[in-house]
PDB file of C-alpha atoms in Angstrom:
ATOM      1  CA  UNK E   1     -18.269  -6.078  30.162  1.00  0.00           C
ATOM      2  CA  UNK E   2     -16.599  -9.335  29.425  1.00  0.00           C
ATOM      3  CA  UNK E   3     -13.019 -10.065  27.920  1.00  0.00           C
ATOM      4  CA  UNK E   4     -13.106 -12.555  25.198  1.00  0.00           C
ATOM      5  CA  UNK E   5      -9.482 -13.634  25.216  1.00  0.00           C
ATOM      6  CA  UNK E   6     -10.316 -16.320  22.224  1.00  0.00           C
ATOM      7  CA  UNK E   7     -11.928 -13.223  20.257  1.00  0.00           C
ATOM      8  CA  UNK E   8      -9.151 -10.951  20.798  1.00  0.00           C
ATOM      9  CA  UNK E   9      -6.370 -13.698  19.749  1.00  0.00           C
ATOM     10  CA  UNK E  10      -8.842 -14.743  16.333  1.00  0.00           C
ATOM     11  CA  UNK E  11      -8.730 -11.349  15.818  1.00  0.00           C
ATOM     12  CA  UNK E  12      -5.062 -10.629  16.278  1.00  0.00           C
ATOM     13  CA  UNK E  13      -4.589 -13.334  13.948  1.00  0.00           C
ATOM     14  CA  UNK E  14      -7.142 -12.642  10.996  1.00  0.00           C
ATOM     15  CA  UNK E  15      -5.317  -8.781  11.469  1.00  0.00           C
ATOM     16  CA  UNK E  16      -2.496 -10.640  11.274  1.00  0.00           C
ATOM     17  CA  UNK E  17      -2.959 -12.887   8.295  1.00  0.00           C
ATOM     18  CA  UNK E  18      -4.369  -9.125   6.737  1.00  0.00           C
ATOM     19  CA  UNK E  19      -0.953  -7.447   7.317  1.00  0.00           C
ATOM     20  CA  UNK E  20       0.949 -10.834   5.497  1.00  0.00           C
ATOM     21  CA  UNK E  21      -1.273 -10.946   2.814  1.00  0.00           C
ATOM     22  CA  UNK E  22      -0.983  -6.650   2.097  1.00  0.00           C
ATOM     23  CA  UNK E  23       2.784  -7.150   2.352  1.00  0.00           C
ATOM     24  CA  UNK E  24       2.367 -10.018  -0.475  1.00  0.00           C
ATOM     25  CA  UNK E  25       0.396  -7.270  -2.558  1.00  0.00           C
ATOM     26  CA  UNK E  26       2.881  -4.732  -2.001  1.00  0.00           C
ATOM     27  CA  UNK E  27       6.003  -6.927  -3.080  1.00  0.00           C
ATOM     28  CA  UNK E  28       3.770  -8.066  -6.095  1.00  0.00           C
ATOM     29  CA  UNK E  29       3.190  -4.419  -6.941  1.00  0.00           C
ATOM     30  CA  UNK E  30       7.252  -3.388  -6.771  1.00  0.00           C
ATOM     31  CA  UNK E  31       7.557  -6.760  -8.483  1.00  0.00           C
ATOM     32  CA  UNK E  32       5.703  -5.371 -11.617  1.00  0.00           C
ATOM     33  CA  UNK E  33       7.150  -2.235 -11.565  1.00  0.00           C
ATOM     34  CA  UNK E  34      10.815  -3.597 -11.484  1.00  0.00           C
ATOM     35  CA  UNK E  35       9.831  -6.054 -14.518  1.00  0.00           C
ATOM     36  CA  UNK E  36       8.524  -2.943 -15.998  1.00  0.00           C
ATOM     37  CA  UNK E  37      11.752  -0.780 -15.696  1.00  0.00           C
ATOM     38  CA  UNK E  38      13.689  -4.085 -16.755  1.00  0.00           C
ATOM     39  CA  UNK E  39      12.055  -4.087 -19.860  1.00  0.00           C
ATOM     40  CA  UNK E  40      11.770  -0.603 -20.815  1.00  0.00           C
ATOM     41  CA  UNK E  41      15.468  -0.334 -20.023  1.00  0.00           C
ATOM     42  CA  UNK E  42      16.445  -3.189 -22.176  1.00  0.00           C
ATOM     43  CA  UNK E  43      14.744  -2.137 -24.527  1.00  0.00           C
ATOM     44  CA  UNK E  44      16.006   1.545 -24.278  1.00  0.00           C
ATOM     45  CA  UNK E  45      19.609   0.079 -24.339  1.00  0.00           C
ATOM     46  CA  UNK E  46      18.727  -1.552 -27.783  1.00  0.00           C
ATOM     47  CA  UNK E  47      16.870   0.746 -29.554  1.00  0.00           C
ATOM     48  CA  UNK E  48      19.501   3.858 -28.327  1.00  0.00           C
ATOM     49  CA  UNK E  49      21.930   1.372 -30.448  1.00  0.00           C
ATOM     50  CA  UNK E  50      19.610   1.376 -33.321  1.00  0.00           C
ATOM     51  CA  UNK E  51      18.636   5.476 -33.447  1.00  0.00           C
ATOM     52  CA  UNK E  52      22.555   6.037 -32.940  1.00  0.00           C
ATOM     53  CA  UNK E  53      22.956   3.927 -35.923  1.00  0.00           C
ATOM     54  CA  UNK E  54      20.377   5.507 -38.244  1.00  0.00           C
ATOM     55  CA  UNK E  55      21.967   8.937 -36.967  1.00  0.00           C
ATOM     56  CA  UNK E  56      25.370   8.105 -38.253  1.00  0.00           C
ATOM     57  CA  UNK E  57      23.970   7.001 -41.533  1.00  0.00           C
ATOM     58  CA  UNK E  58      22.441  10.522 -42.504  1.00  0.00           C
ATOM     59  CA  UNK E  59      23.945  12.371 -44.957  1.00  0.00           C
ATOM     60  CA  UNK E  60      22.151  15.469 -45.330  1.00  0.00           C
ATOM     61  CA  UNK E  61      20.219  17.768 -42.783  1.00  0.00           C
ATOM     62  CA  UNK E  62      16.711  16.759 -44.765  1.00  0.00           C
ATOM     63  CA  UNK E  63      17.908  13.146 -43.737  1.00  0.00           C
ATOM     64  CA  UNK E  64      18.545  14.273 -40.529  1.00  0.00           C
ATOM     65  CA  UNK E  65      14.998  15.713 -39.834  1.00  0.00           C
ATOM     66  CA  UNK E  66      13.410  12.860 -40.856  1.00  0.00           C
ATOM     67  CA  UNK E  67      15.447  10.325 -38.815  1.00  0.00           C
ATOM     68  CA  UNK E  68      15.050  13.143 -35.789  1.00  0.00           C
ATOM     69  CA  UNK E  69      10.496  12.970 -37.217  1.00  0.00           C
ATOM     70  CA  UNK E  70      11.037   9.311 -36.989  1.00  0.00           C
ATOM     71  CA  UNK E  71      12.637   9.073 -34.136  1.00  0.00           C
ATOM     72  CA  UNK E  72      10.231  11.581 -31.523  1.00  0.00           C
ATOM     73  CA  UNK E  73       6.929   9.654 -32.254  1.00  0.00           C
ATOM     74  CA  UNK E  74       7.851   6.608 -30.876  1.00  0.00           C
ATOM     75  CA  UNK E  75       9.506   7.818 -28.333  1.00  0.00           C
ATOM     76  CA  UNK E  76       6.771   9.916 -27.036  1.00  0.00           C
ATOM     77  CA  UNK E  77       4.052   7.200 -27.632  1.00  0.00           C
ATOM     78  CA  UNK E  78       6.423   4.679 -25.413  1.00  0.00           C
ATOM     79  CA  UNK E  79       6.598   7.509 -22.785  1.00  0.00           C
ATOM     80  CA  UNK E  80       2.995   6.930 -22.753  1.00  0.00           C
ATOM     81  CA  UNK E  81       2.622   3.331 -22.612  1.00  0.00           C
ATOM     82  CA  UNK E  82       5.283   3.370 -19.535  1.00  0.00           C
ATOM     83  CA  UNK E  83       3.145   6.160 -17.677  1.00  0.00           C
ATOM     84  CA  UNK E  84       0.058   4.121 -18.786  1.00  0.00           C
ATOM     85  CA  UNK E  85       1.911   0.793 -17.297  1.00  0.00           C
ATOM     86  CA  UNK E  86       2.795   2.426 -13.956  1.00  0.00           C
ATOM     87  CA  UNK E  87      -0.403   3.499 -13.151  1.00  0.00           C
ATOM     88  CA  UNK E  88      -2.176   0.371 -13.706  1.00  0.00           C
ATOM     89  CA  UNK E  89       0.371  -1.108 -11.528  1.00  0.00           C
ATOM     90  CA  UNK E  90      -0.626   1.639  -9.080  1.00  0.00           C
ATOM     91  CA  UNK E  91      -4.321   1.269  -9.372  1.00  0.00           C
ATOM     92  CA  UNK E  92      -4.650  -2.573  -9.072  1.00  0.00           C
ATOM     93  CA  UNK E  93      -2.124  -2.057  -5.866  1.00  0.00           C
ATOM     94  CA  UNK E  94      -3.716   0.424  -4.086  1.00  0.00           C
ATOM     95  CA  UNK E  95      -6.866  -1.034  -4.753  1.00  0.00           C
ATOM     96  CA  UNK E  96      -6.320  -4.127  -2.924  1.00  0.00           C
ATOM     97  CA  UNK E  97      -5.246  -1.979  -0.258  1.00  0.00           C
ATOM     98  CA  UNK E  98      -8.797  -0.048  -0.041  1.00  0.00           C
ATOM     99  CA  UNK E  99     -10.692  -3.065  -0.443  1.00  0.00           C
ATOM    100  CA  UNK E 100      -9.187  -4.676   2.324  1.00  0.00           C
ATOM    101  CA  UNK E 101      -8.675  -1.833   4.724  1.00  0.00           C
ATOM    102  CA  UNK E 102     -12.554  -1.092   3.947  1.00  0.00           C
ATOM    103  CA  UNK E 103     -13.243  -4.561   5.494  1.00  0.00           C
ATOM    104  CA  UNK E 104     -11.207  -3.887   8.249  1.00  0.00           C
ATOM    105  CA  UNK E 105     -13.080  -1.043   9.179  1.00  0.00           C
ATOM    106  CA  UNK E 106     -16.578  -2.868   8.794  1.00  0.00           C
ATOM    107  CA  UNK E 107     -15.449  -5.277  10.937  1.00  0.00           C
ATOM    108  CA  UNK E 108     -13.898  -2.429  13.286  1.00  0.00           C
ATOM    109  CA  UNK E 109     -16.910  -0.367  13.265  1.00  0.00           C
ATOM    110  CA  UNK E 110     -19.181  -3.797  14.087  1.00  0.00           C
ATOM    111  CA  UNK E 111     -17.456  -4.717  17.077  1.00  0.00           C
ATOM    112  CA  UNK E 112     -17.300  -1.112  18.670  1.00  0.00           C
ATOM    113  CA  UNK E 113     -20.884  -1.424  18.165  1.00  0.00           C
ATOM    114  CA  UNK E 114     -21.474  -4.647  19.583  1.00  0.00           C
ATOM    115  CA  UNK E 115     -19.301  -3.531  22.538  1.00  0.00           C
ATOM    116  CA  UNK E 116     -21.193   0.006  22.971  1.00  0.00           C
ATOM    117  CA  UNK E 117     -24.762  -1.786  22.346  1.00  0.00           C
ATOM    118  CA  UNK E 118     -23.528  -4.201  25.246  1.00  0.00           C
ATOM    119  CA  UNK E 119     -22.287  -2.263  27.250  1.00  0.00           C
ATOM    120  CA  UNK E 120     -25.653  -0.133  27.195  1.00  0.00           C
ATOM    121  CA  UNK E 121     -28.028  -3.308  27.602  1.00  0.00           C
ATOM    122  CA  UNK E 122     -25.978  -3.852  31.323  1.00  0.00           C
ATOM    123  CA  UNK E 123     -26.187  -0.299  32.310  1.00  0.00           C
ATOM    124  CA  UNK E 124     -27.406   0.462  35.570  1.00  0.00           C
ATOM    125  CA  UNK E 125     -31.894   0.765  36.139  1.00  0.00           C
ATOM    126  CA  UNK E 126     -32.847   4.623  36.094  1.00  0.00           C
ATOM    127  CA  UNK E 127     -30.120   5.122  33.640  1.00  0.00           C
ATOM    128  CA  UNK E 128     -32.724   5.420  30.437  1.00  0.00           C
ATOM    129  CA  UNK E 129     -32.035   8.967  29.621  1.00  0.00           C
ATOM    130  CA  UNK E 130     -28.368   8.476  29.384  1.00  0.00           C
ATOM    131  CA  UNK E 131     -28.809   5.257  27.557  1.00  0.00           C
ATOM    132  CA  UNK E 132     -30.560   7.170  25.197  1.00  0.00           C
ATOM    133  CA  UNK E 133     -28.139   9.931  24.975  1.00  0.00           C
ATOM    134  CA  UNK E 134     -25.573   7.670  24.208  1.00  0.00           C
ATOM    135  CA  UNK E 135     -26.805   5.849  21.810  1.00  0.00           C
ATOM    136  CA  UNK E 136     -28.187   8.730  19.799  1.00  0.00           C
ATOM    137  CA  UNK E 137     -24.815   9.912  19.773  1.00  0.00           C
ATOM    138  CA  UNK E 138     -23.244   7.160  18.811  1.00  0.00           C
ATOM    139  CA  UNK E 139     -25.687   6.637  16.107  1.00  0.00           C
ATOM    140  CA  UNK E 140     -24.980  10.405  15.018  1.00  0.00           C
ATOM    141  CA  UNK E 141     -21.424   9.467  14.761  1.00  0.00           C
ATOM    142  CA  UNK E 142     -22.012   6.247  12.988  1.00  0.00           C
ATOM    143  CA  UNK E 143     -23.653   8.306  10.234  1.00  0.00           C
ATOM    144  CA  UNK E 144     -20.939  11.314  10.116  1.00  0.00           C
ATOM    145  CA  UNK E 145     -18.284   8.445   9.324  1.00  0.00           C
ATOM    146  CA  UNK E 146     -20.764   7.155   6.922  1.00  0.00           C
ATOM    147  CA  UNK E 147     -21.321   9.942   4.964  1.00  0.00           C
ATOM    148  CA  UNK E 148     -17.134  11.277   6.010  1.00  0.00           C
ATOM    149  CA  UNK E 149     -16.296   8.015   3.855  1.00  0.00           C
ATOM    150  CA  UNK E 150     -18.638   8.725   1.342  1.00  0.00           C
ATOM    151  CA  UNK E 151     -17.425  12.159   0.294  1.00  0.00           C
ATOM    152  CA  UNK E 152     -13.736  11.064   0.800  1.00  0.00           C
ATOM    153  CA  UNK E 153     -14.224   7.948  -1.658  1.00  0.00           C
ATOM    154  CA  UNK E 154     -16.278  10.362  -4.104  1.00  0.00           C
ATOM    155  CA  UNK E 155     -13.176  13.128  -4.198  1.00  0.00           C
ATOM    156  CA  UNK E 156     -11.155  10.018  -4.799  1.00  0.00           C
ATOM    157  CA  UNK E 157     -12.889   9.313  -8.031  1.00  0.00           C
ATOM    158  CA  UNK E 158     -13.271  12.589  -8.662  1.00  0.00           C
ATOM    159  CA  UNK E 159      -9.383  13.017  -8.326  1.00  0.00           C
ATOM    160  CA  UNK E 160      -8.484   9.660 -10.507  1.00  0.00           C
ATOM    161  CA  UNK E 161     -11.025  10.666 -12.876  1.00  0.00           C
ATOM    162  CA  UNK E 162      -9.560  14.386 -13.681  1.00  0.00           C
ATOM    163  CA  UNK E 163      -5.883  12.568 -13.122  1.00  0.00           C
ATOM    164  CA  UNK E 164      -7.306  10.108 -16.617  1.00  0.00           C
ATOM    165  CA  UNK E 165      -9.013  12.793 -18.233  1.00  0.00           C
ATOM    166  CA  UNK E 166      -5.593  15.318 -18.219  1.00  0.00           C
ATOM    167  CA  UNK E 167      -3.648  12.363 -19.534  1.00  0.00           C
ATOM    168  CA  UNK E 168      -5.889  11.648 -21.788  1.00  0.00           C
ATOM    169  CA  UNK E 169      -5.620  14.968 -23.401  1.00  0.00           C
ATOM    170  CA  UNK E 170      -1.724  15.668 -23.011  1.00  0.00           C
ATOM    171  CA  UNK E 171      -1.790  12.433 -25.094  1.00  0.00           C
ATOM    172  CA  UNK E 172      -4.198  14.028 -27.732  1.00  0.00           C
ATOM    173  CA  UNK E 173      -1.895  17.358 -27.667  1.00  0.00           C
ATOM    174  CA  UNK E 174       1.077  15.234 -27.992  1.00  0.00           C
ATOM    175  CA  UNK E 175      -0.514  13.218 -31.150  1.00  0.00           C
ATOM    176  CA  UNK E 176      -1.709  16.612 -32.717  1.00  0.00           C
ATOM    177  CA  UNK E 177       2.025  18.180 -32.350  1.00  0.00           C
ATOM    178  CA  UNK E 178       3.686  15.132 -33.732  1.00  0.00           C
ATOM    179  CA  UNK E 179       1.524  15.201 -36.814  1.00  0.00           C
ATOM    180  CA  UNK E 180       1.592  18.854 -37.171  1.00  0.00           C
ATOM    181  CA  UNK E 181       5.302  18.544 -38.593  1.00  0.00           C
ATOM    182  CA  UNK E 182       4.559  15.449 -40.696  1.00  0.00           C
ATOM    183  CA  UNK E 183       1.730  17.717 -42.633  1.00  0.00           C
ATOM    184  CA  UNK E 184       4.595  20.529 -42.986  1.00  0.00           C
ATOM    185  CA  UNK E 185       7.021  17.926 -44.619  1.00  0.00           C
TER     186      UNK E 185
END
C-alpha cells in the first residue's frame, strides 16, 4: 500500500475548506435568528405600548373583552409566524449541513473502497479464498450502511413530516378557539 502525501494534504484541505464553509452556514443561521428576535422584539416593545394604550382607554368590562378578543388573535397568529420563522431558519441550516456531510461520506466511503479494492489486488498468490471473503464482506457492509442511511433519512422525514403536520393542526385548533368566542359575541 502506498502513501499519497499530495492526496492526504488535498484532502485535509478540501475537509478543511468544508469545516470554513459549515462554520459560514452556521453564523448565517444564528445571524437570521438574531435578526428574527430583533424584530419580533421591537416590535413587541411597540405594540405592548399600543395594547397598554387601548387598555387604559376602556371604560366598561364589554370594552374590555373586546380589546382583550382583539388583542389574543394577533398575538397568537404572530406566535405562529415566529415558530414558523425559526424553523425555516432551522431547516435551510441543517440542511446544508446534511447535504454536505452526505458528500463527505461519499467521498469517505469511495476512498476506503479504493484503499480495500487495492489493497486486495496486491494480496499475496493462493490468497483467493480470503480475497473473496473479504470482499464479500465488505460488500455486505457497504450495503448495511446503504440501506442504515436509508431508513435513518426516511425516519427523518417521517419525524419532520409528523413535526409539520402537529403544527399544522395546533394552528387549526388555535383558529377554531379564537373564533369560537367571536360567534358567542
Amino acid at each position: 500500500m502506498n502513501f499519497n502525501a499530495e492526496h492526504f494534504t488535498a484532502t485535509q484541505q478540501a475537509n478543511m475548506a468544508a469545516v470554513a464553509d459549515l462554520s459560514q452556514t452556521a453564523f448565517a443561521g444564528f445571524e437570521r435568528l438574531v435578526d428574527l428576535n430583533m424584530a419580533a422584539g421591537k416590535a413587541a416593545v411597540g405594540e405592548s405600548f399600543a395594547n397598554m394604550q387601548a387598555l387604559l382607554a376602556v371604560k366598561n368590562p364589554q370594552d374590555l373583552m373586546a380589546v382583550h378578543a382583539a388583542l389574543v388573535q394577533p398575538a397568537l397568529e404572530k406566535s405562529v409566524s415566529y415558530g414558523r420563522h425559526i424553523a425555516d431558519i432551522a431547516n435551510s441550516t441543517s440542511a446544508v449541513f446534511t447535504k454536505v456531510v452526505e458528500g463527505k461520506m461519499a467521498e469517505s466511503e469511495k476512498a476506503v473502497k479504493s484503499l480495500v479494492e487495492s489493497s486486495l489486488k496486491n494480496a499475496p498468490a493462493g490468497s483467493d479464498v480470503a480475497v473473496a471473503a473479504i470482499k464479500t464482506a465488505f460488500d455486505a457492509s457497504q450495503s448495511a450502511a446503504e440501506t442504515l442511511k436509508k431508513v435513518a433519512k426516511q425516519a427523518a422525514e417521517s419525524a419532520e413530516a409528523s413535526l409539520k403536520a402537529a403544527t399544522a393542526q395546533a394552528e387549526a385548533s388555535v383558529k377554531a378557539a379564537m373564533s369560537k368566542p367571536k360567534a358567542k359575541a
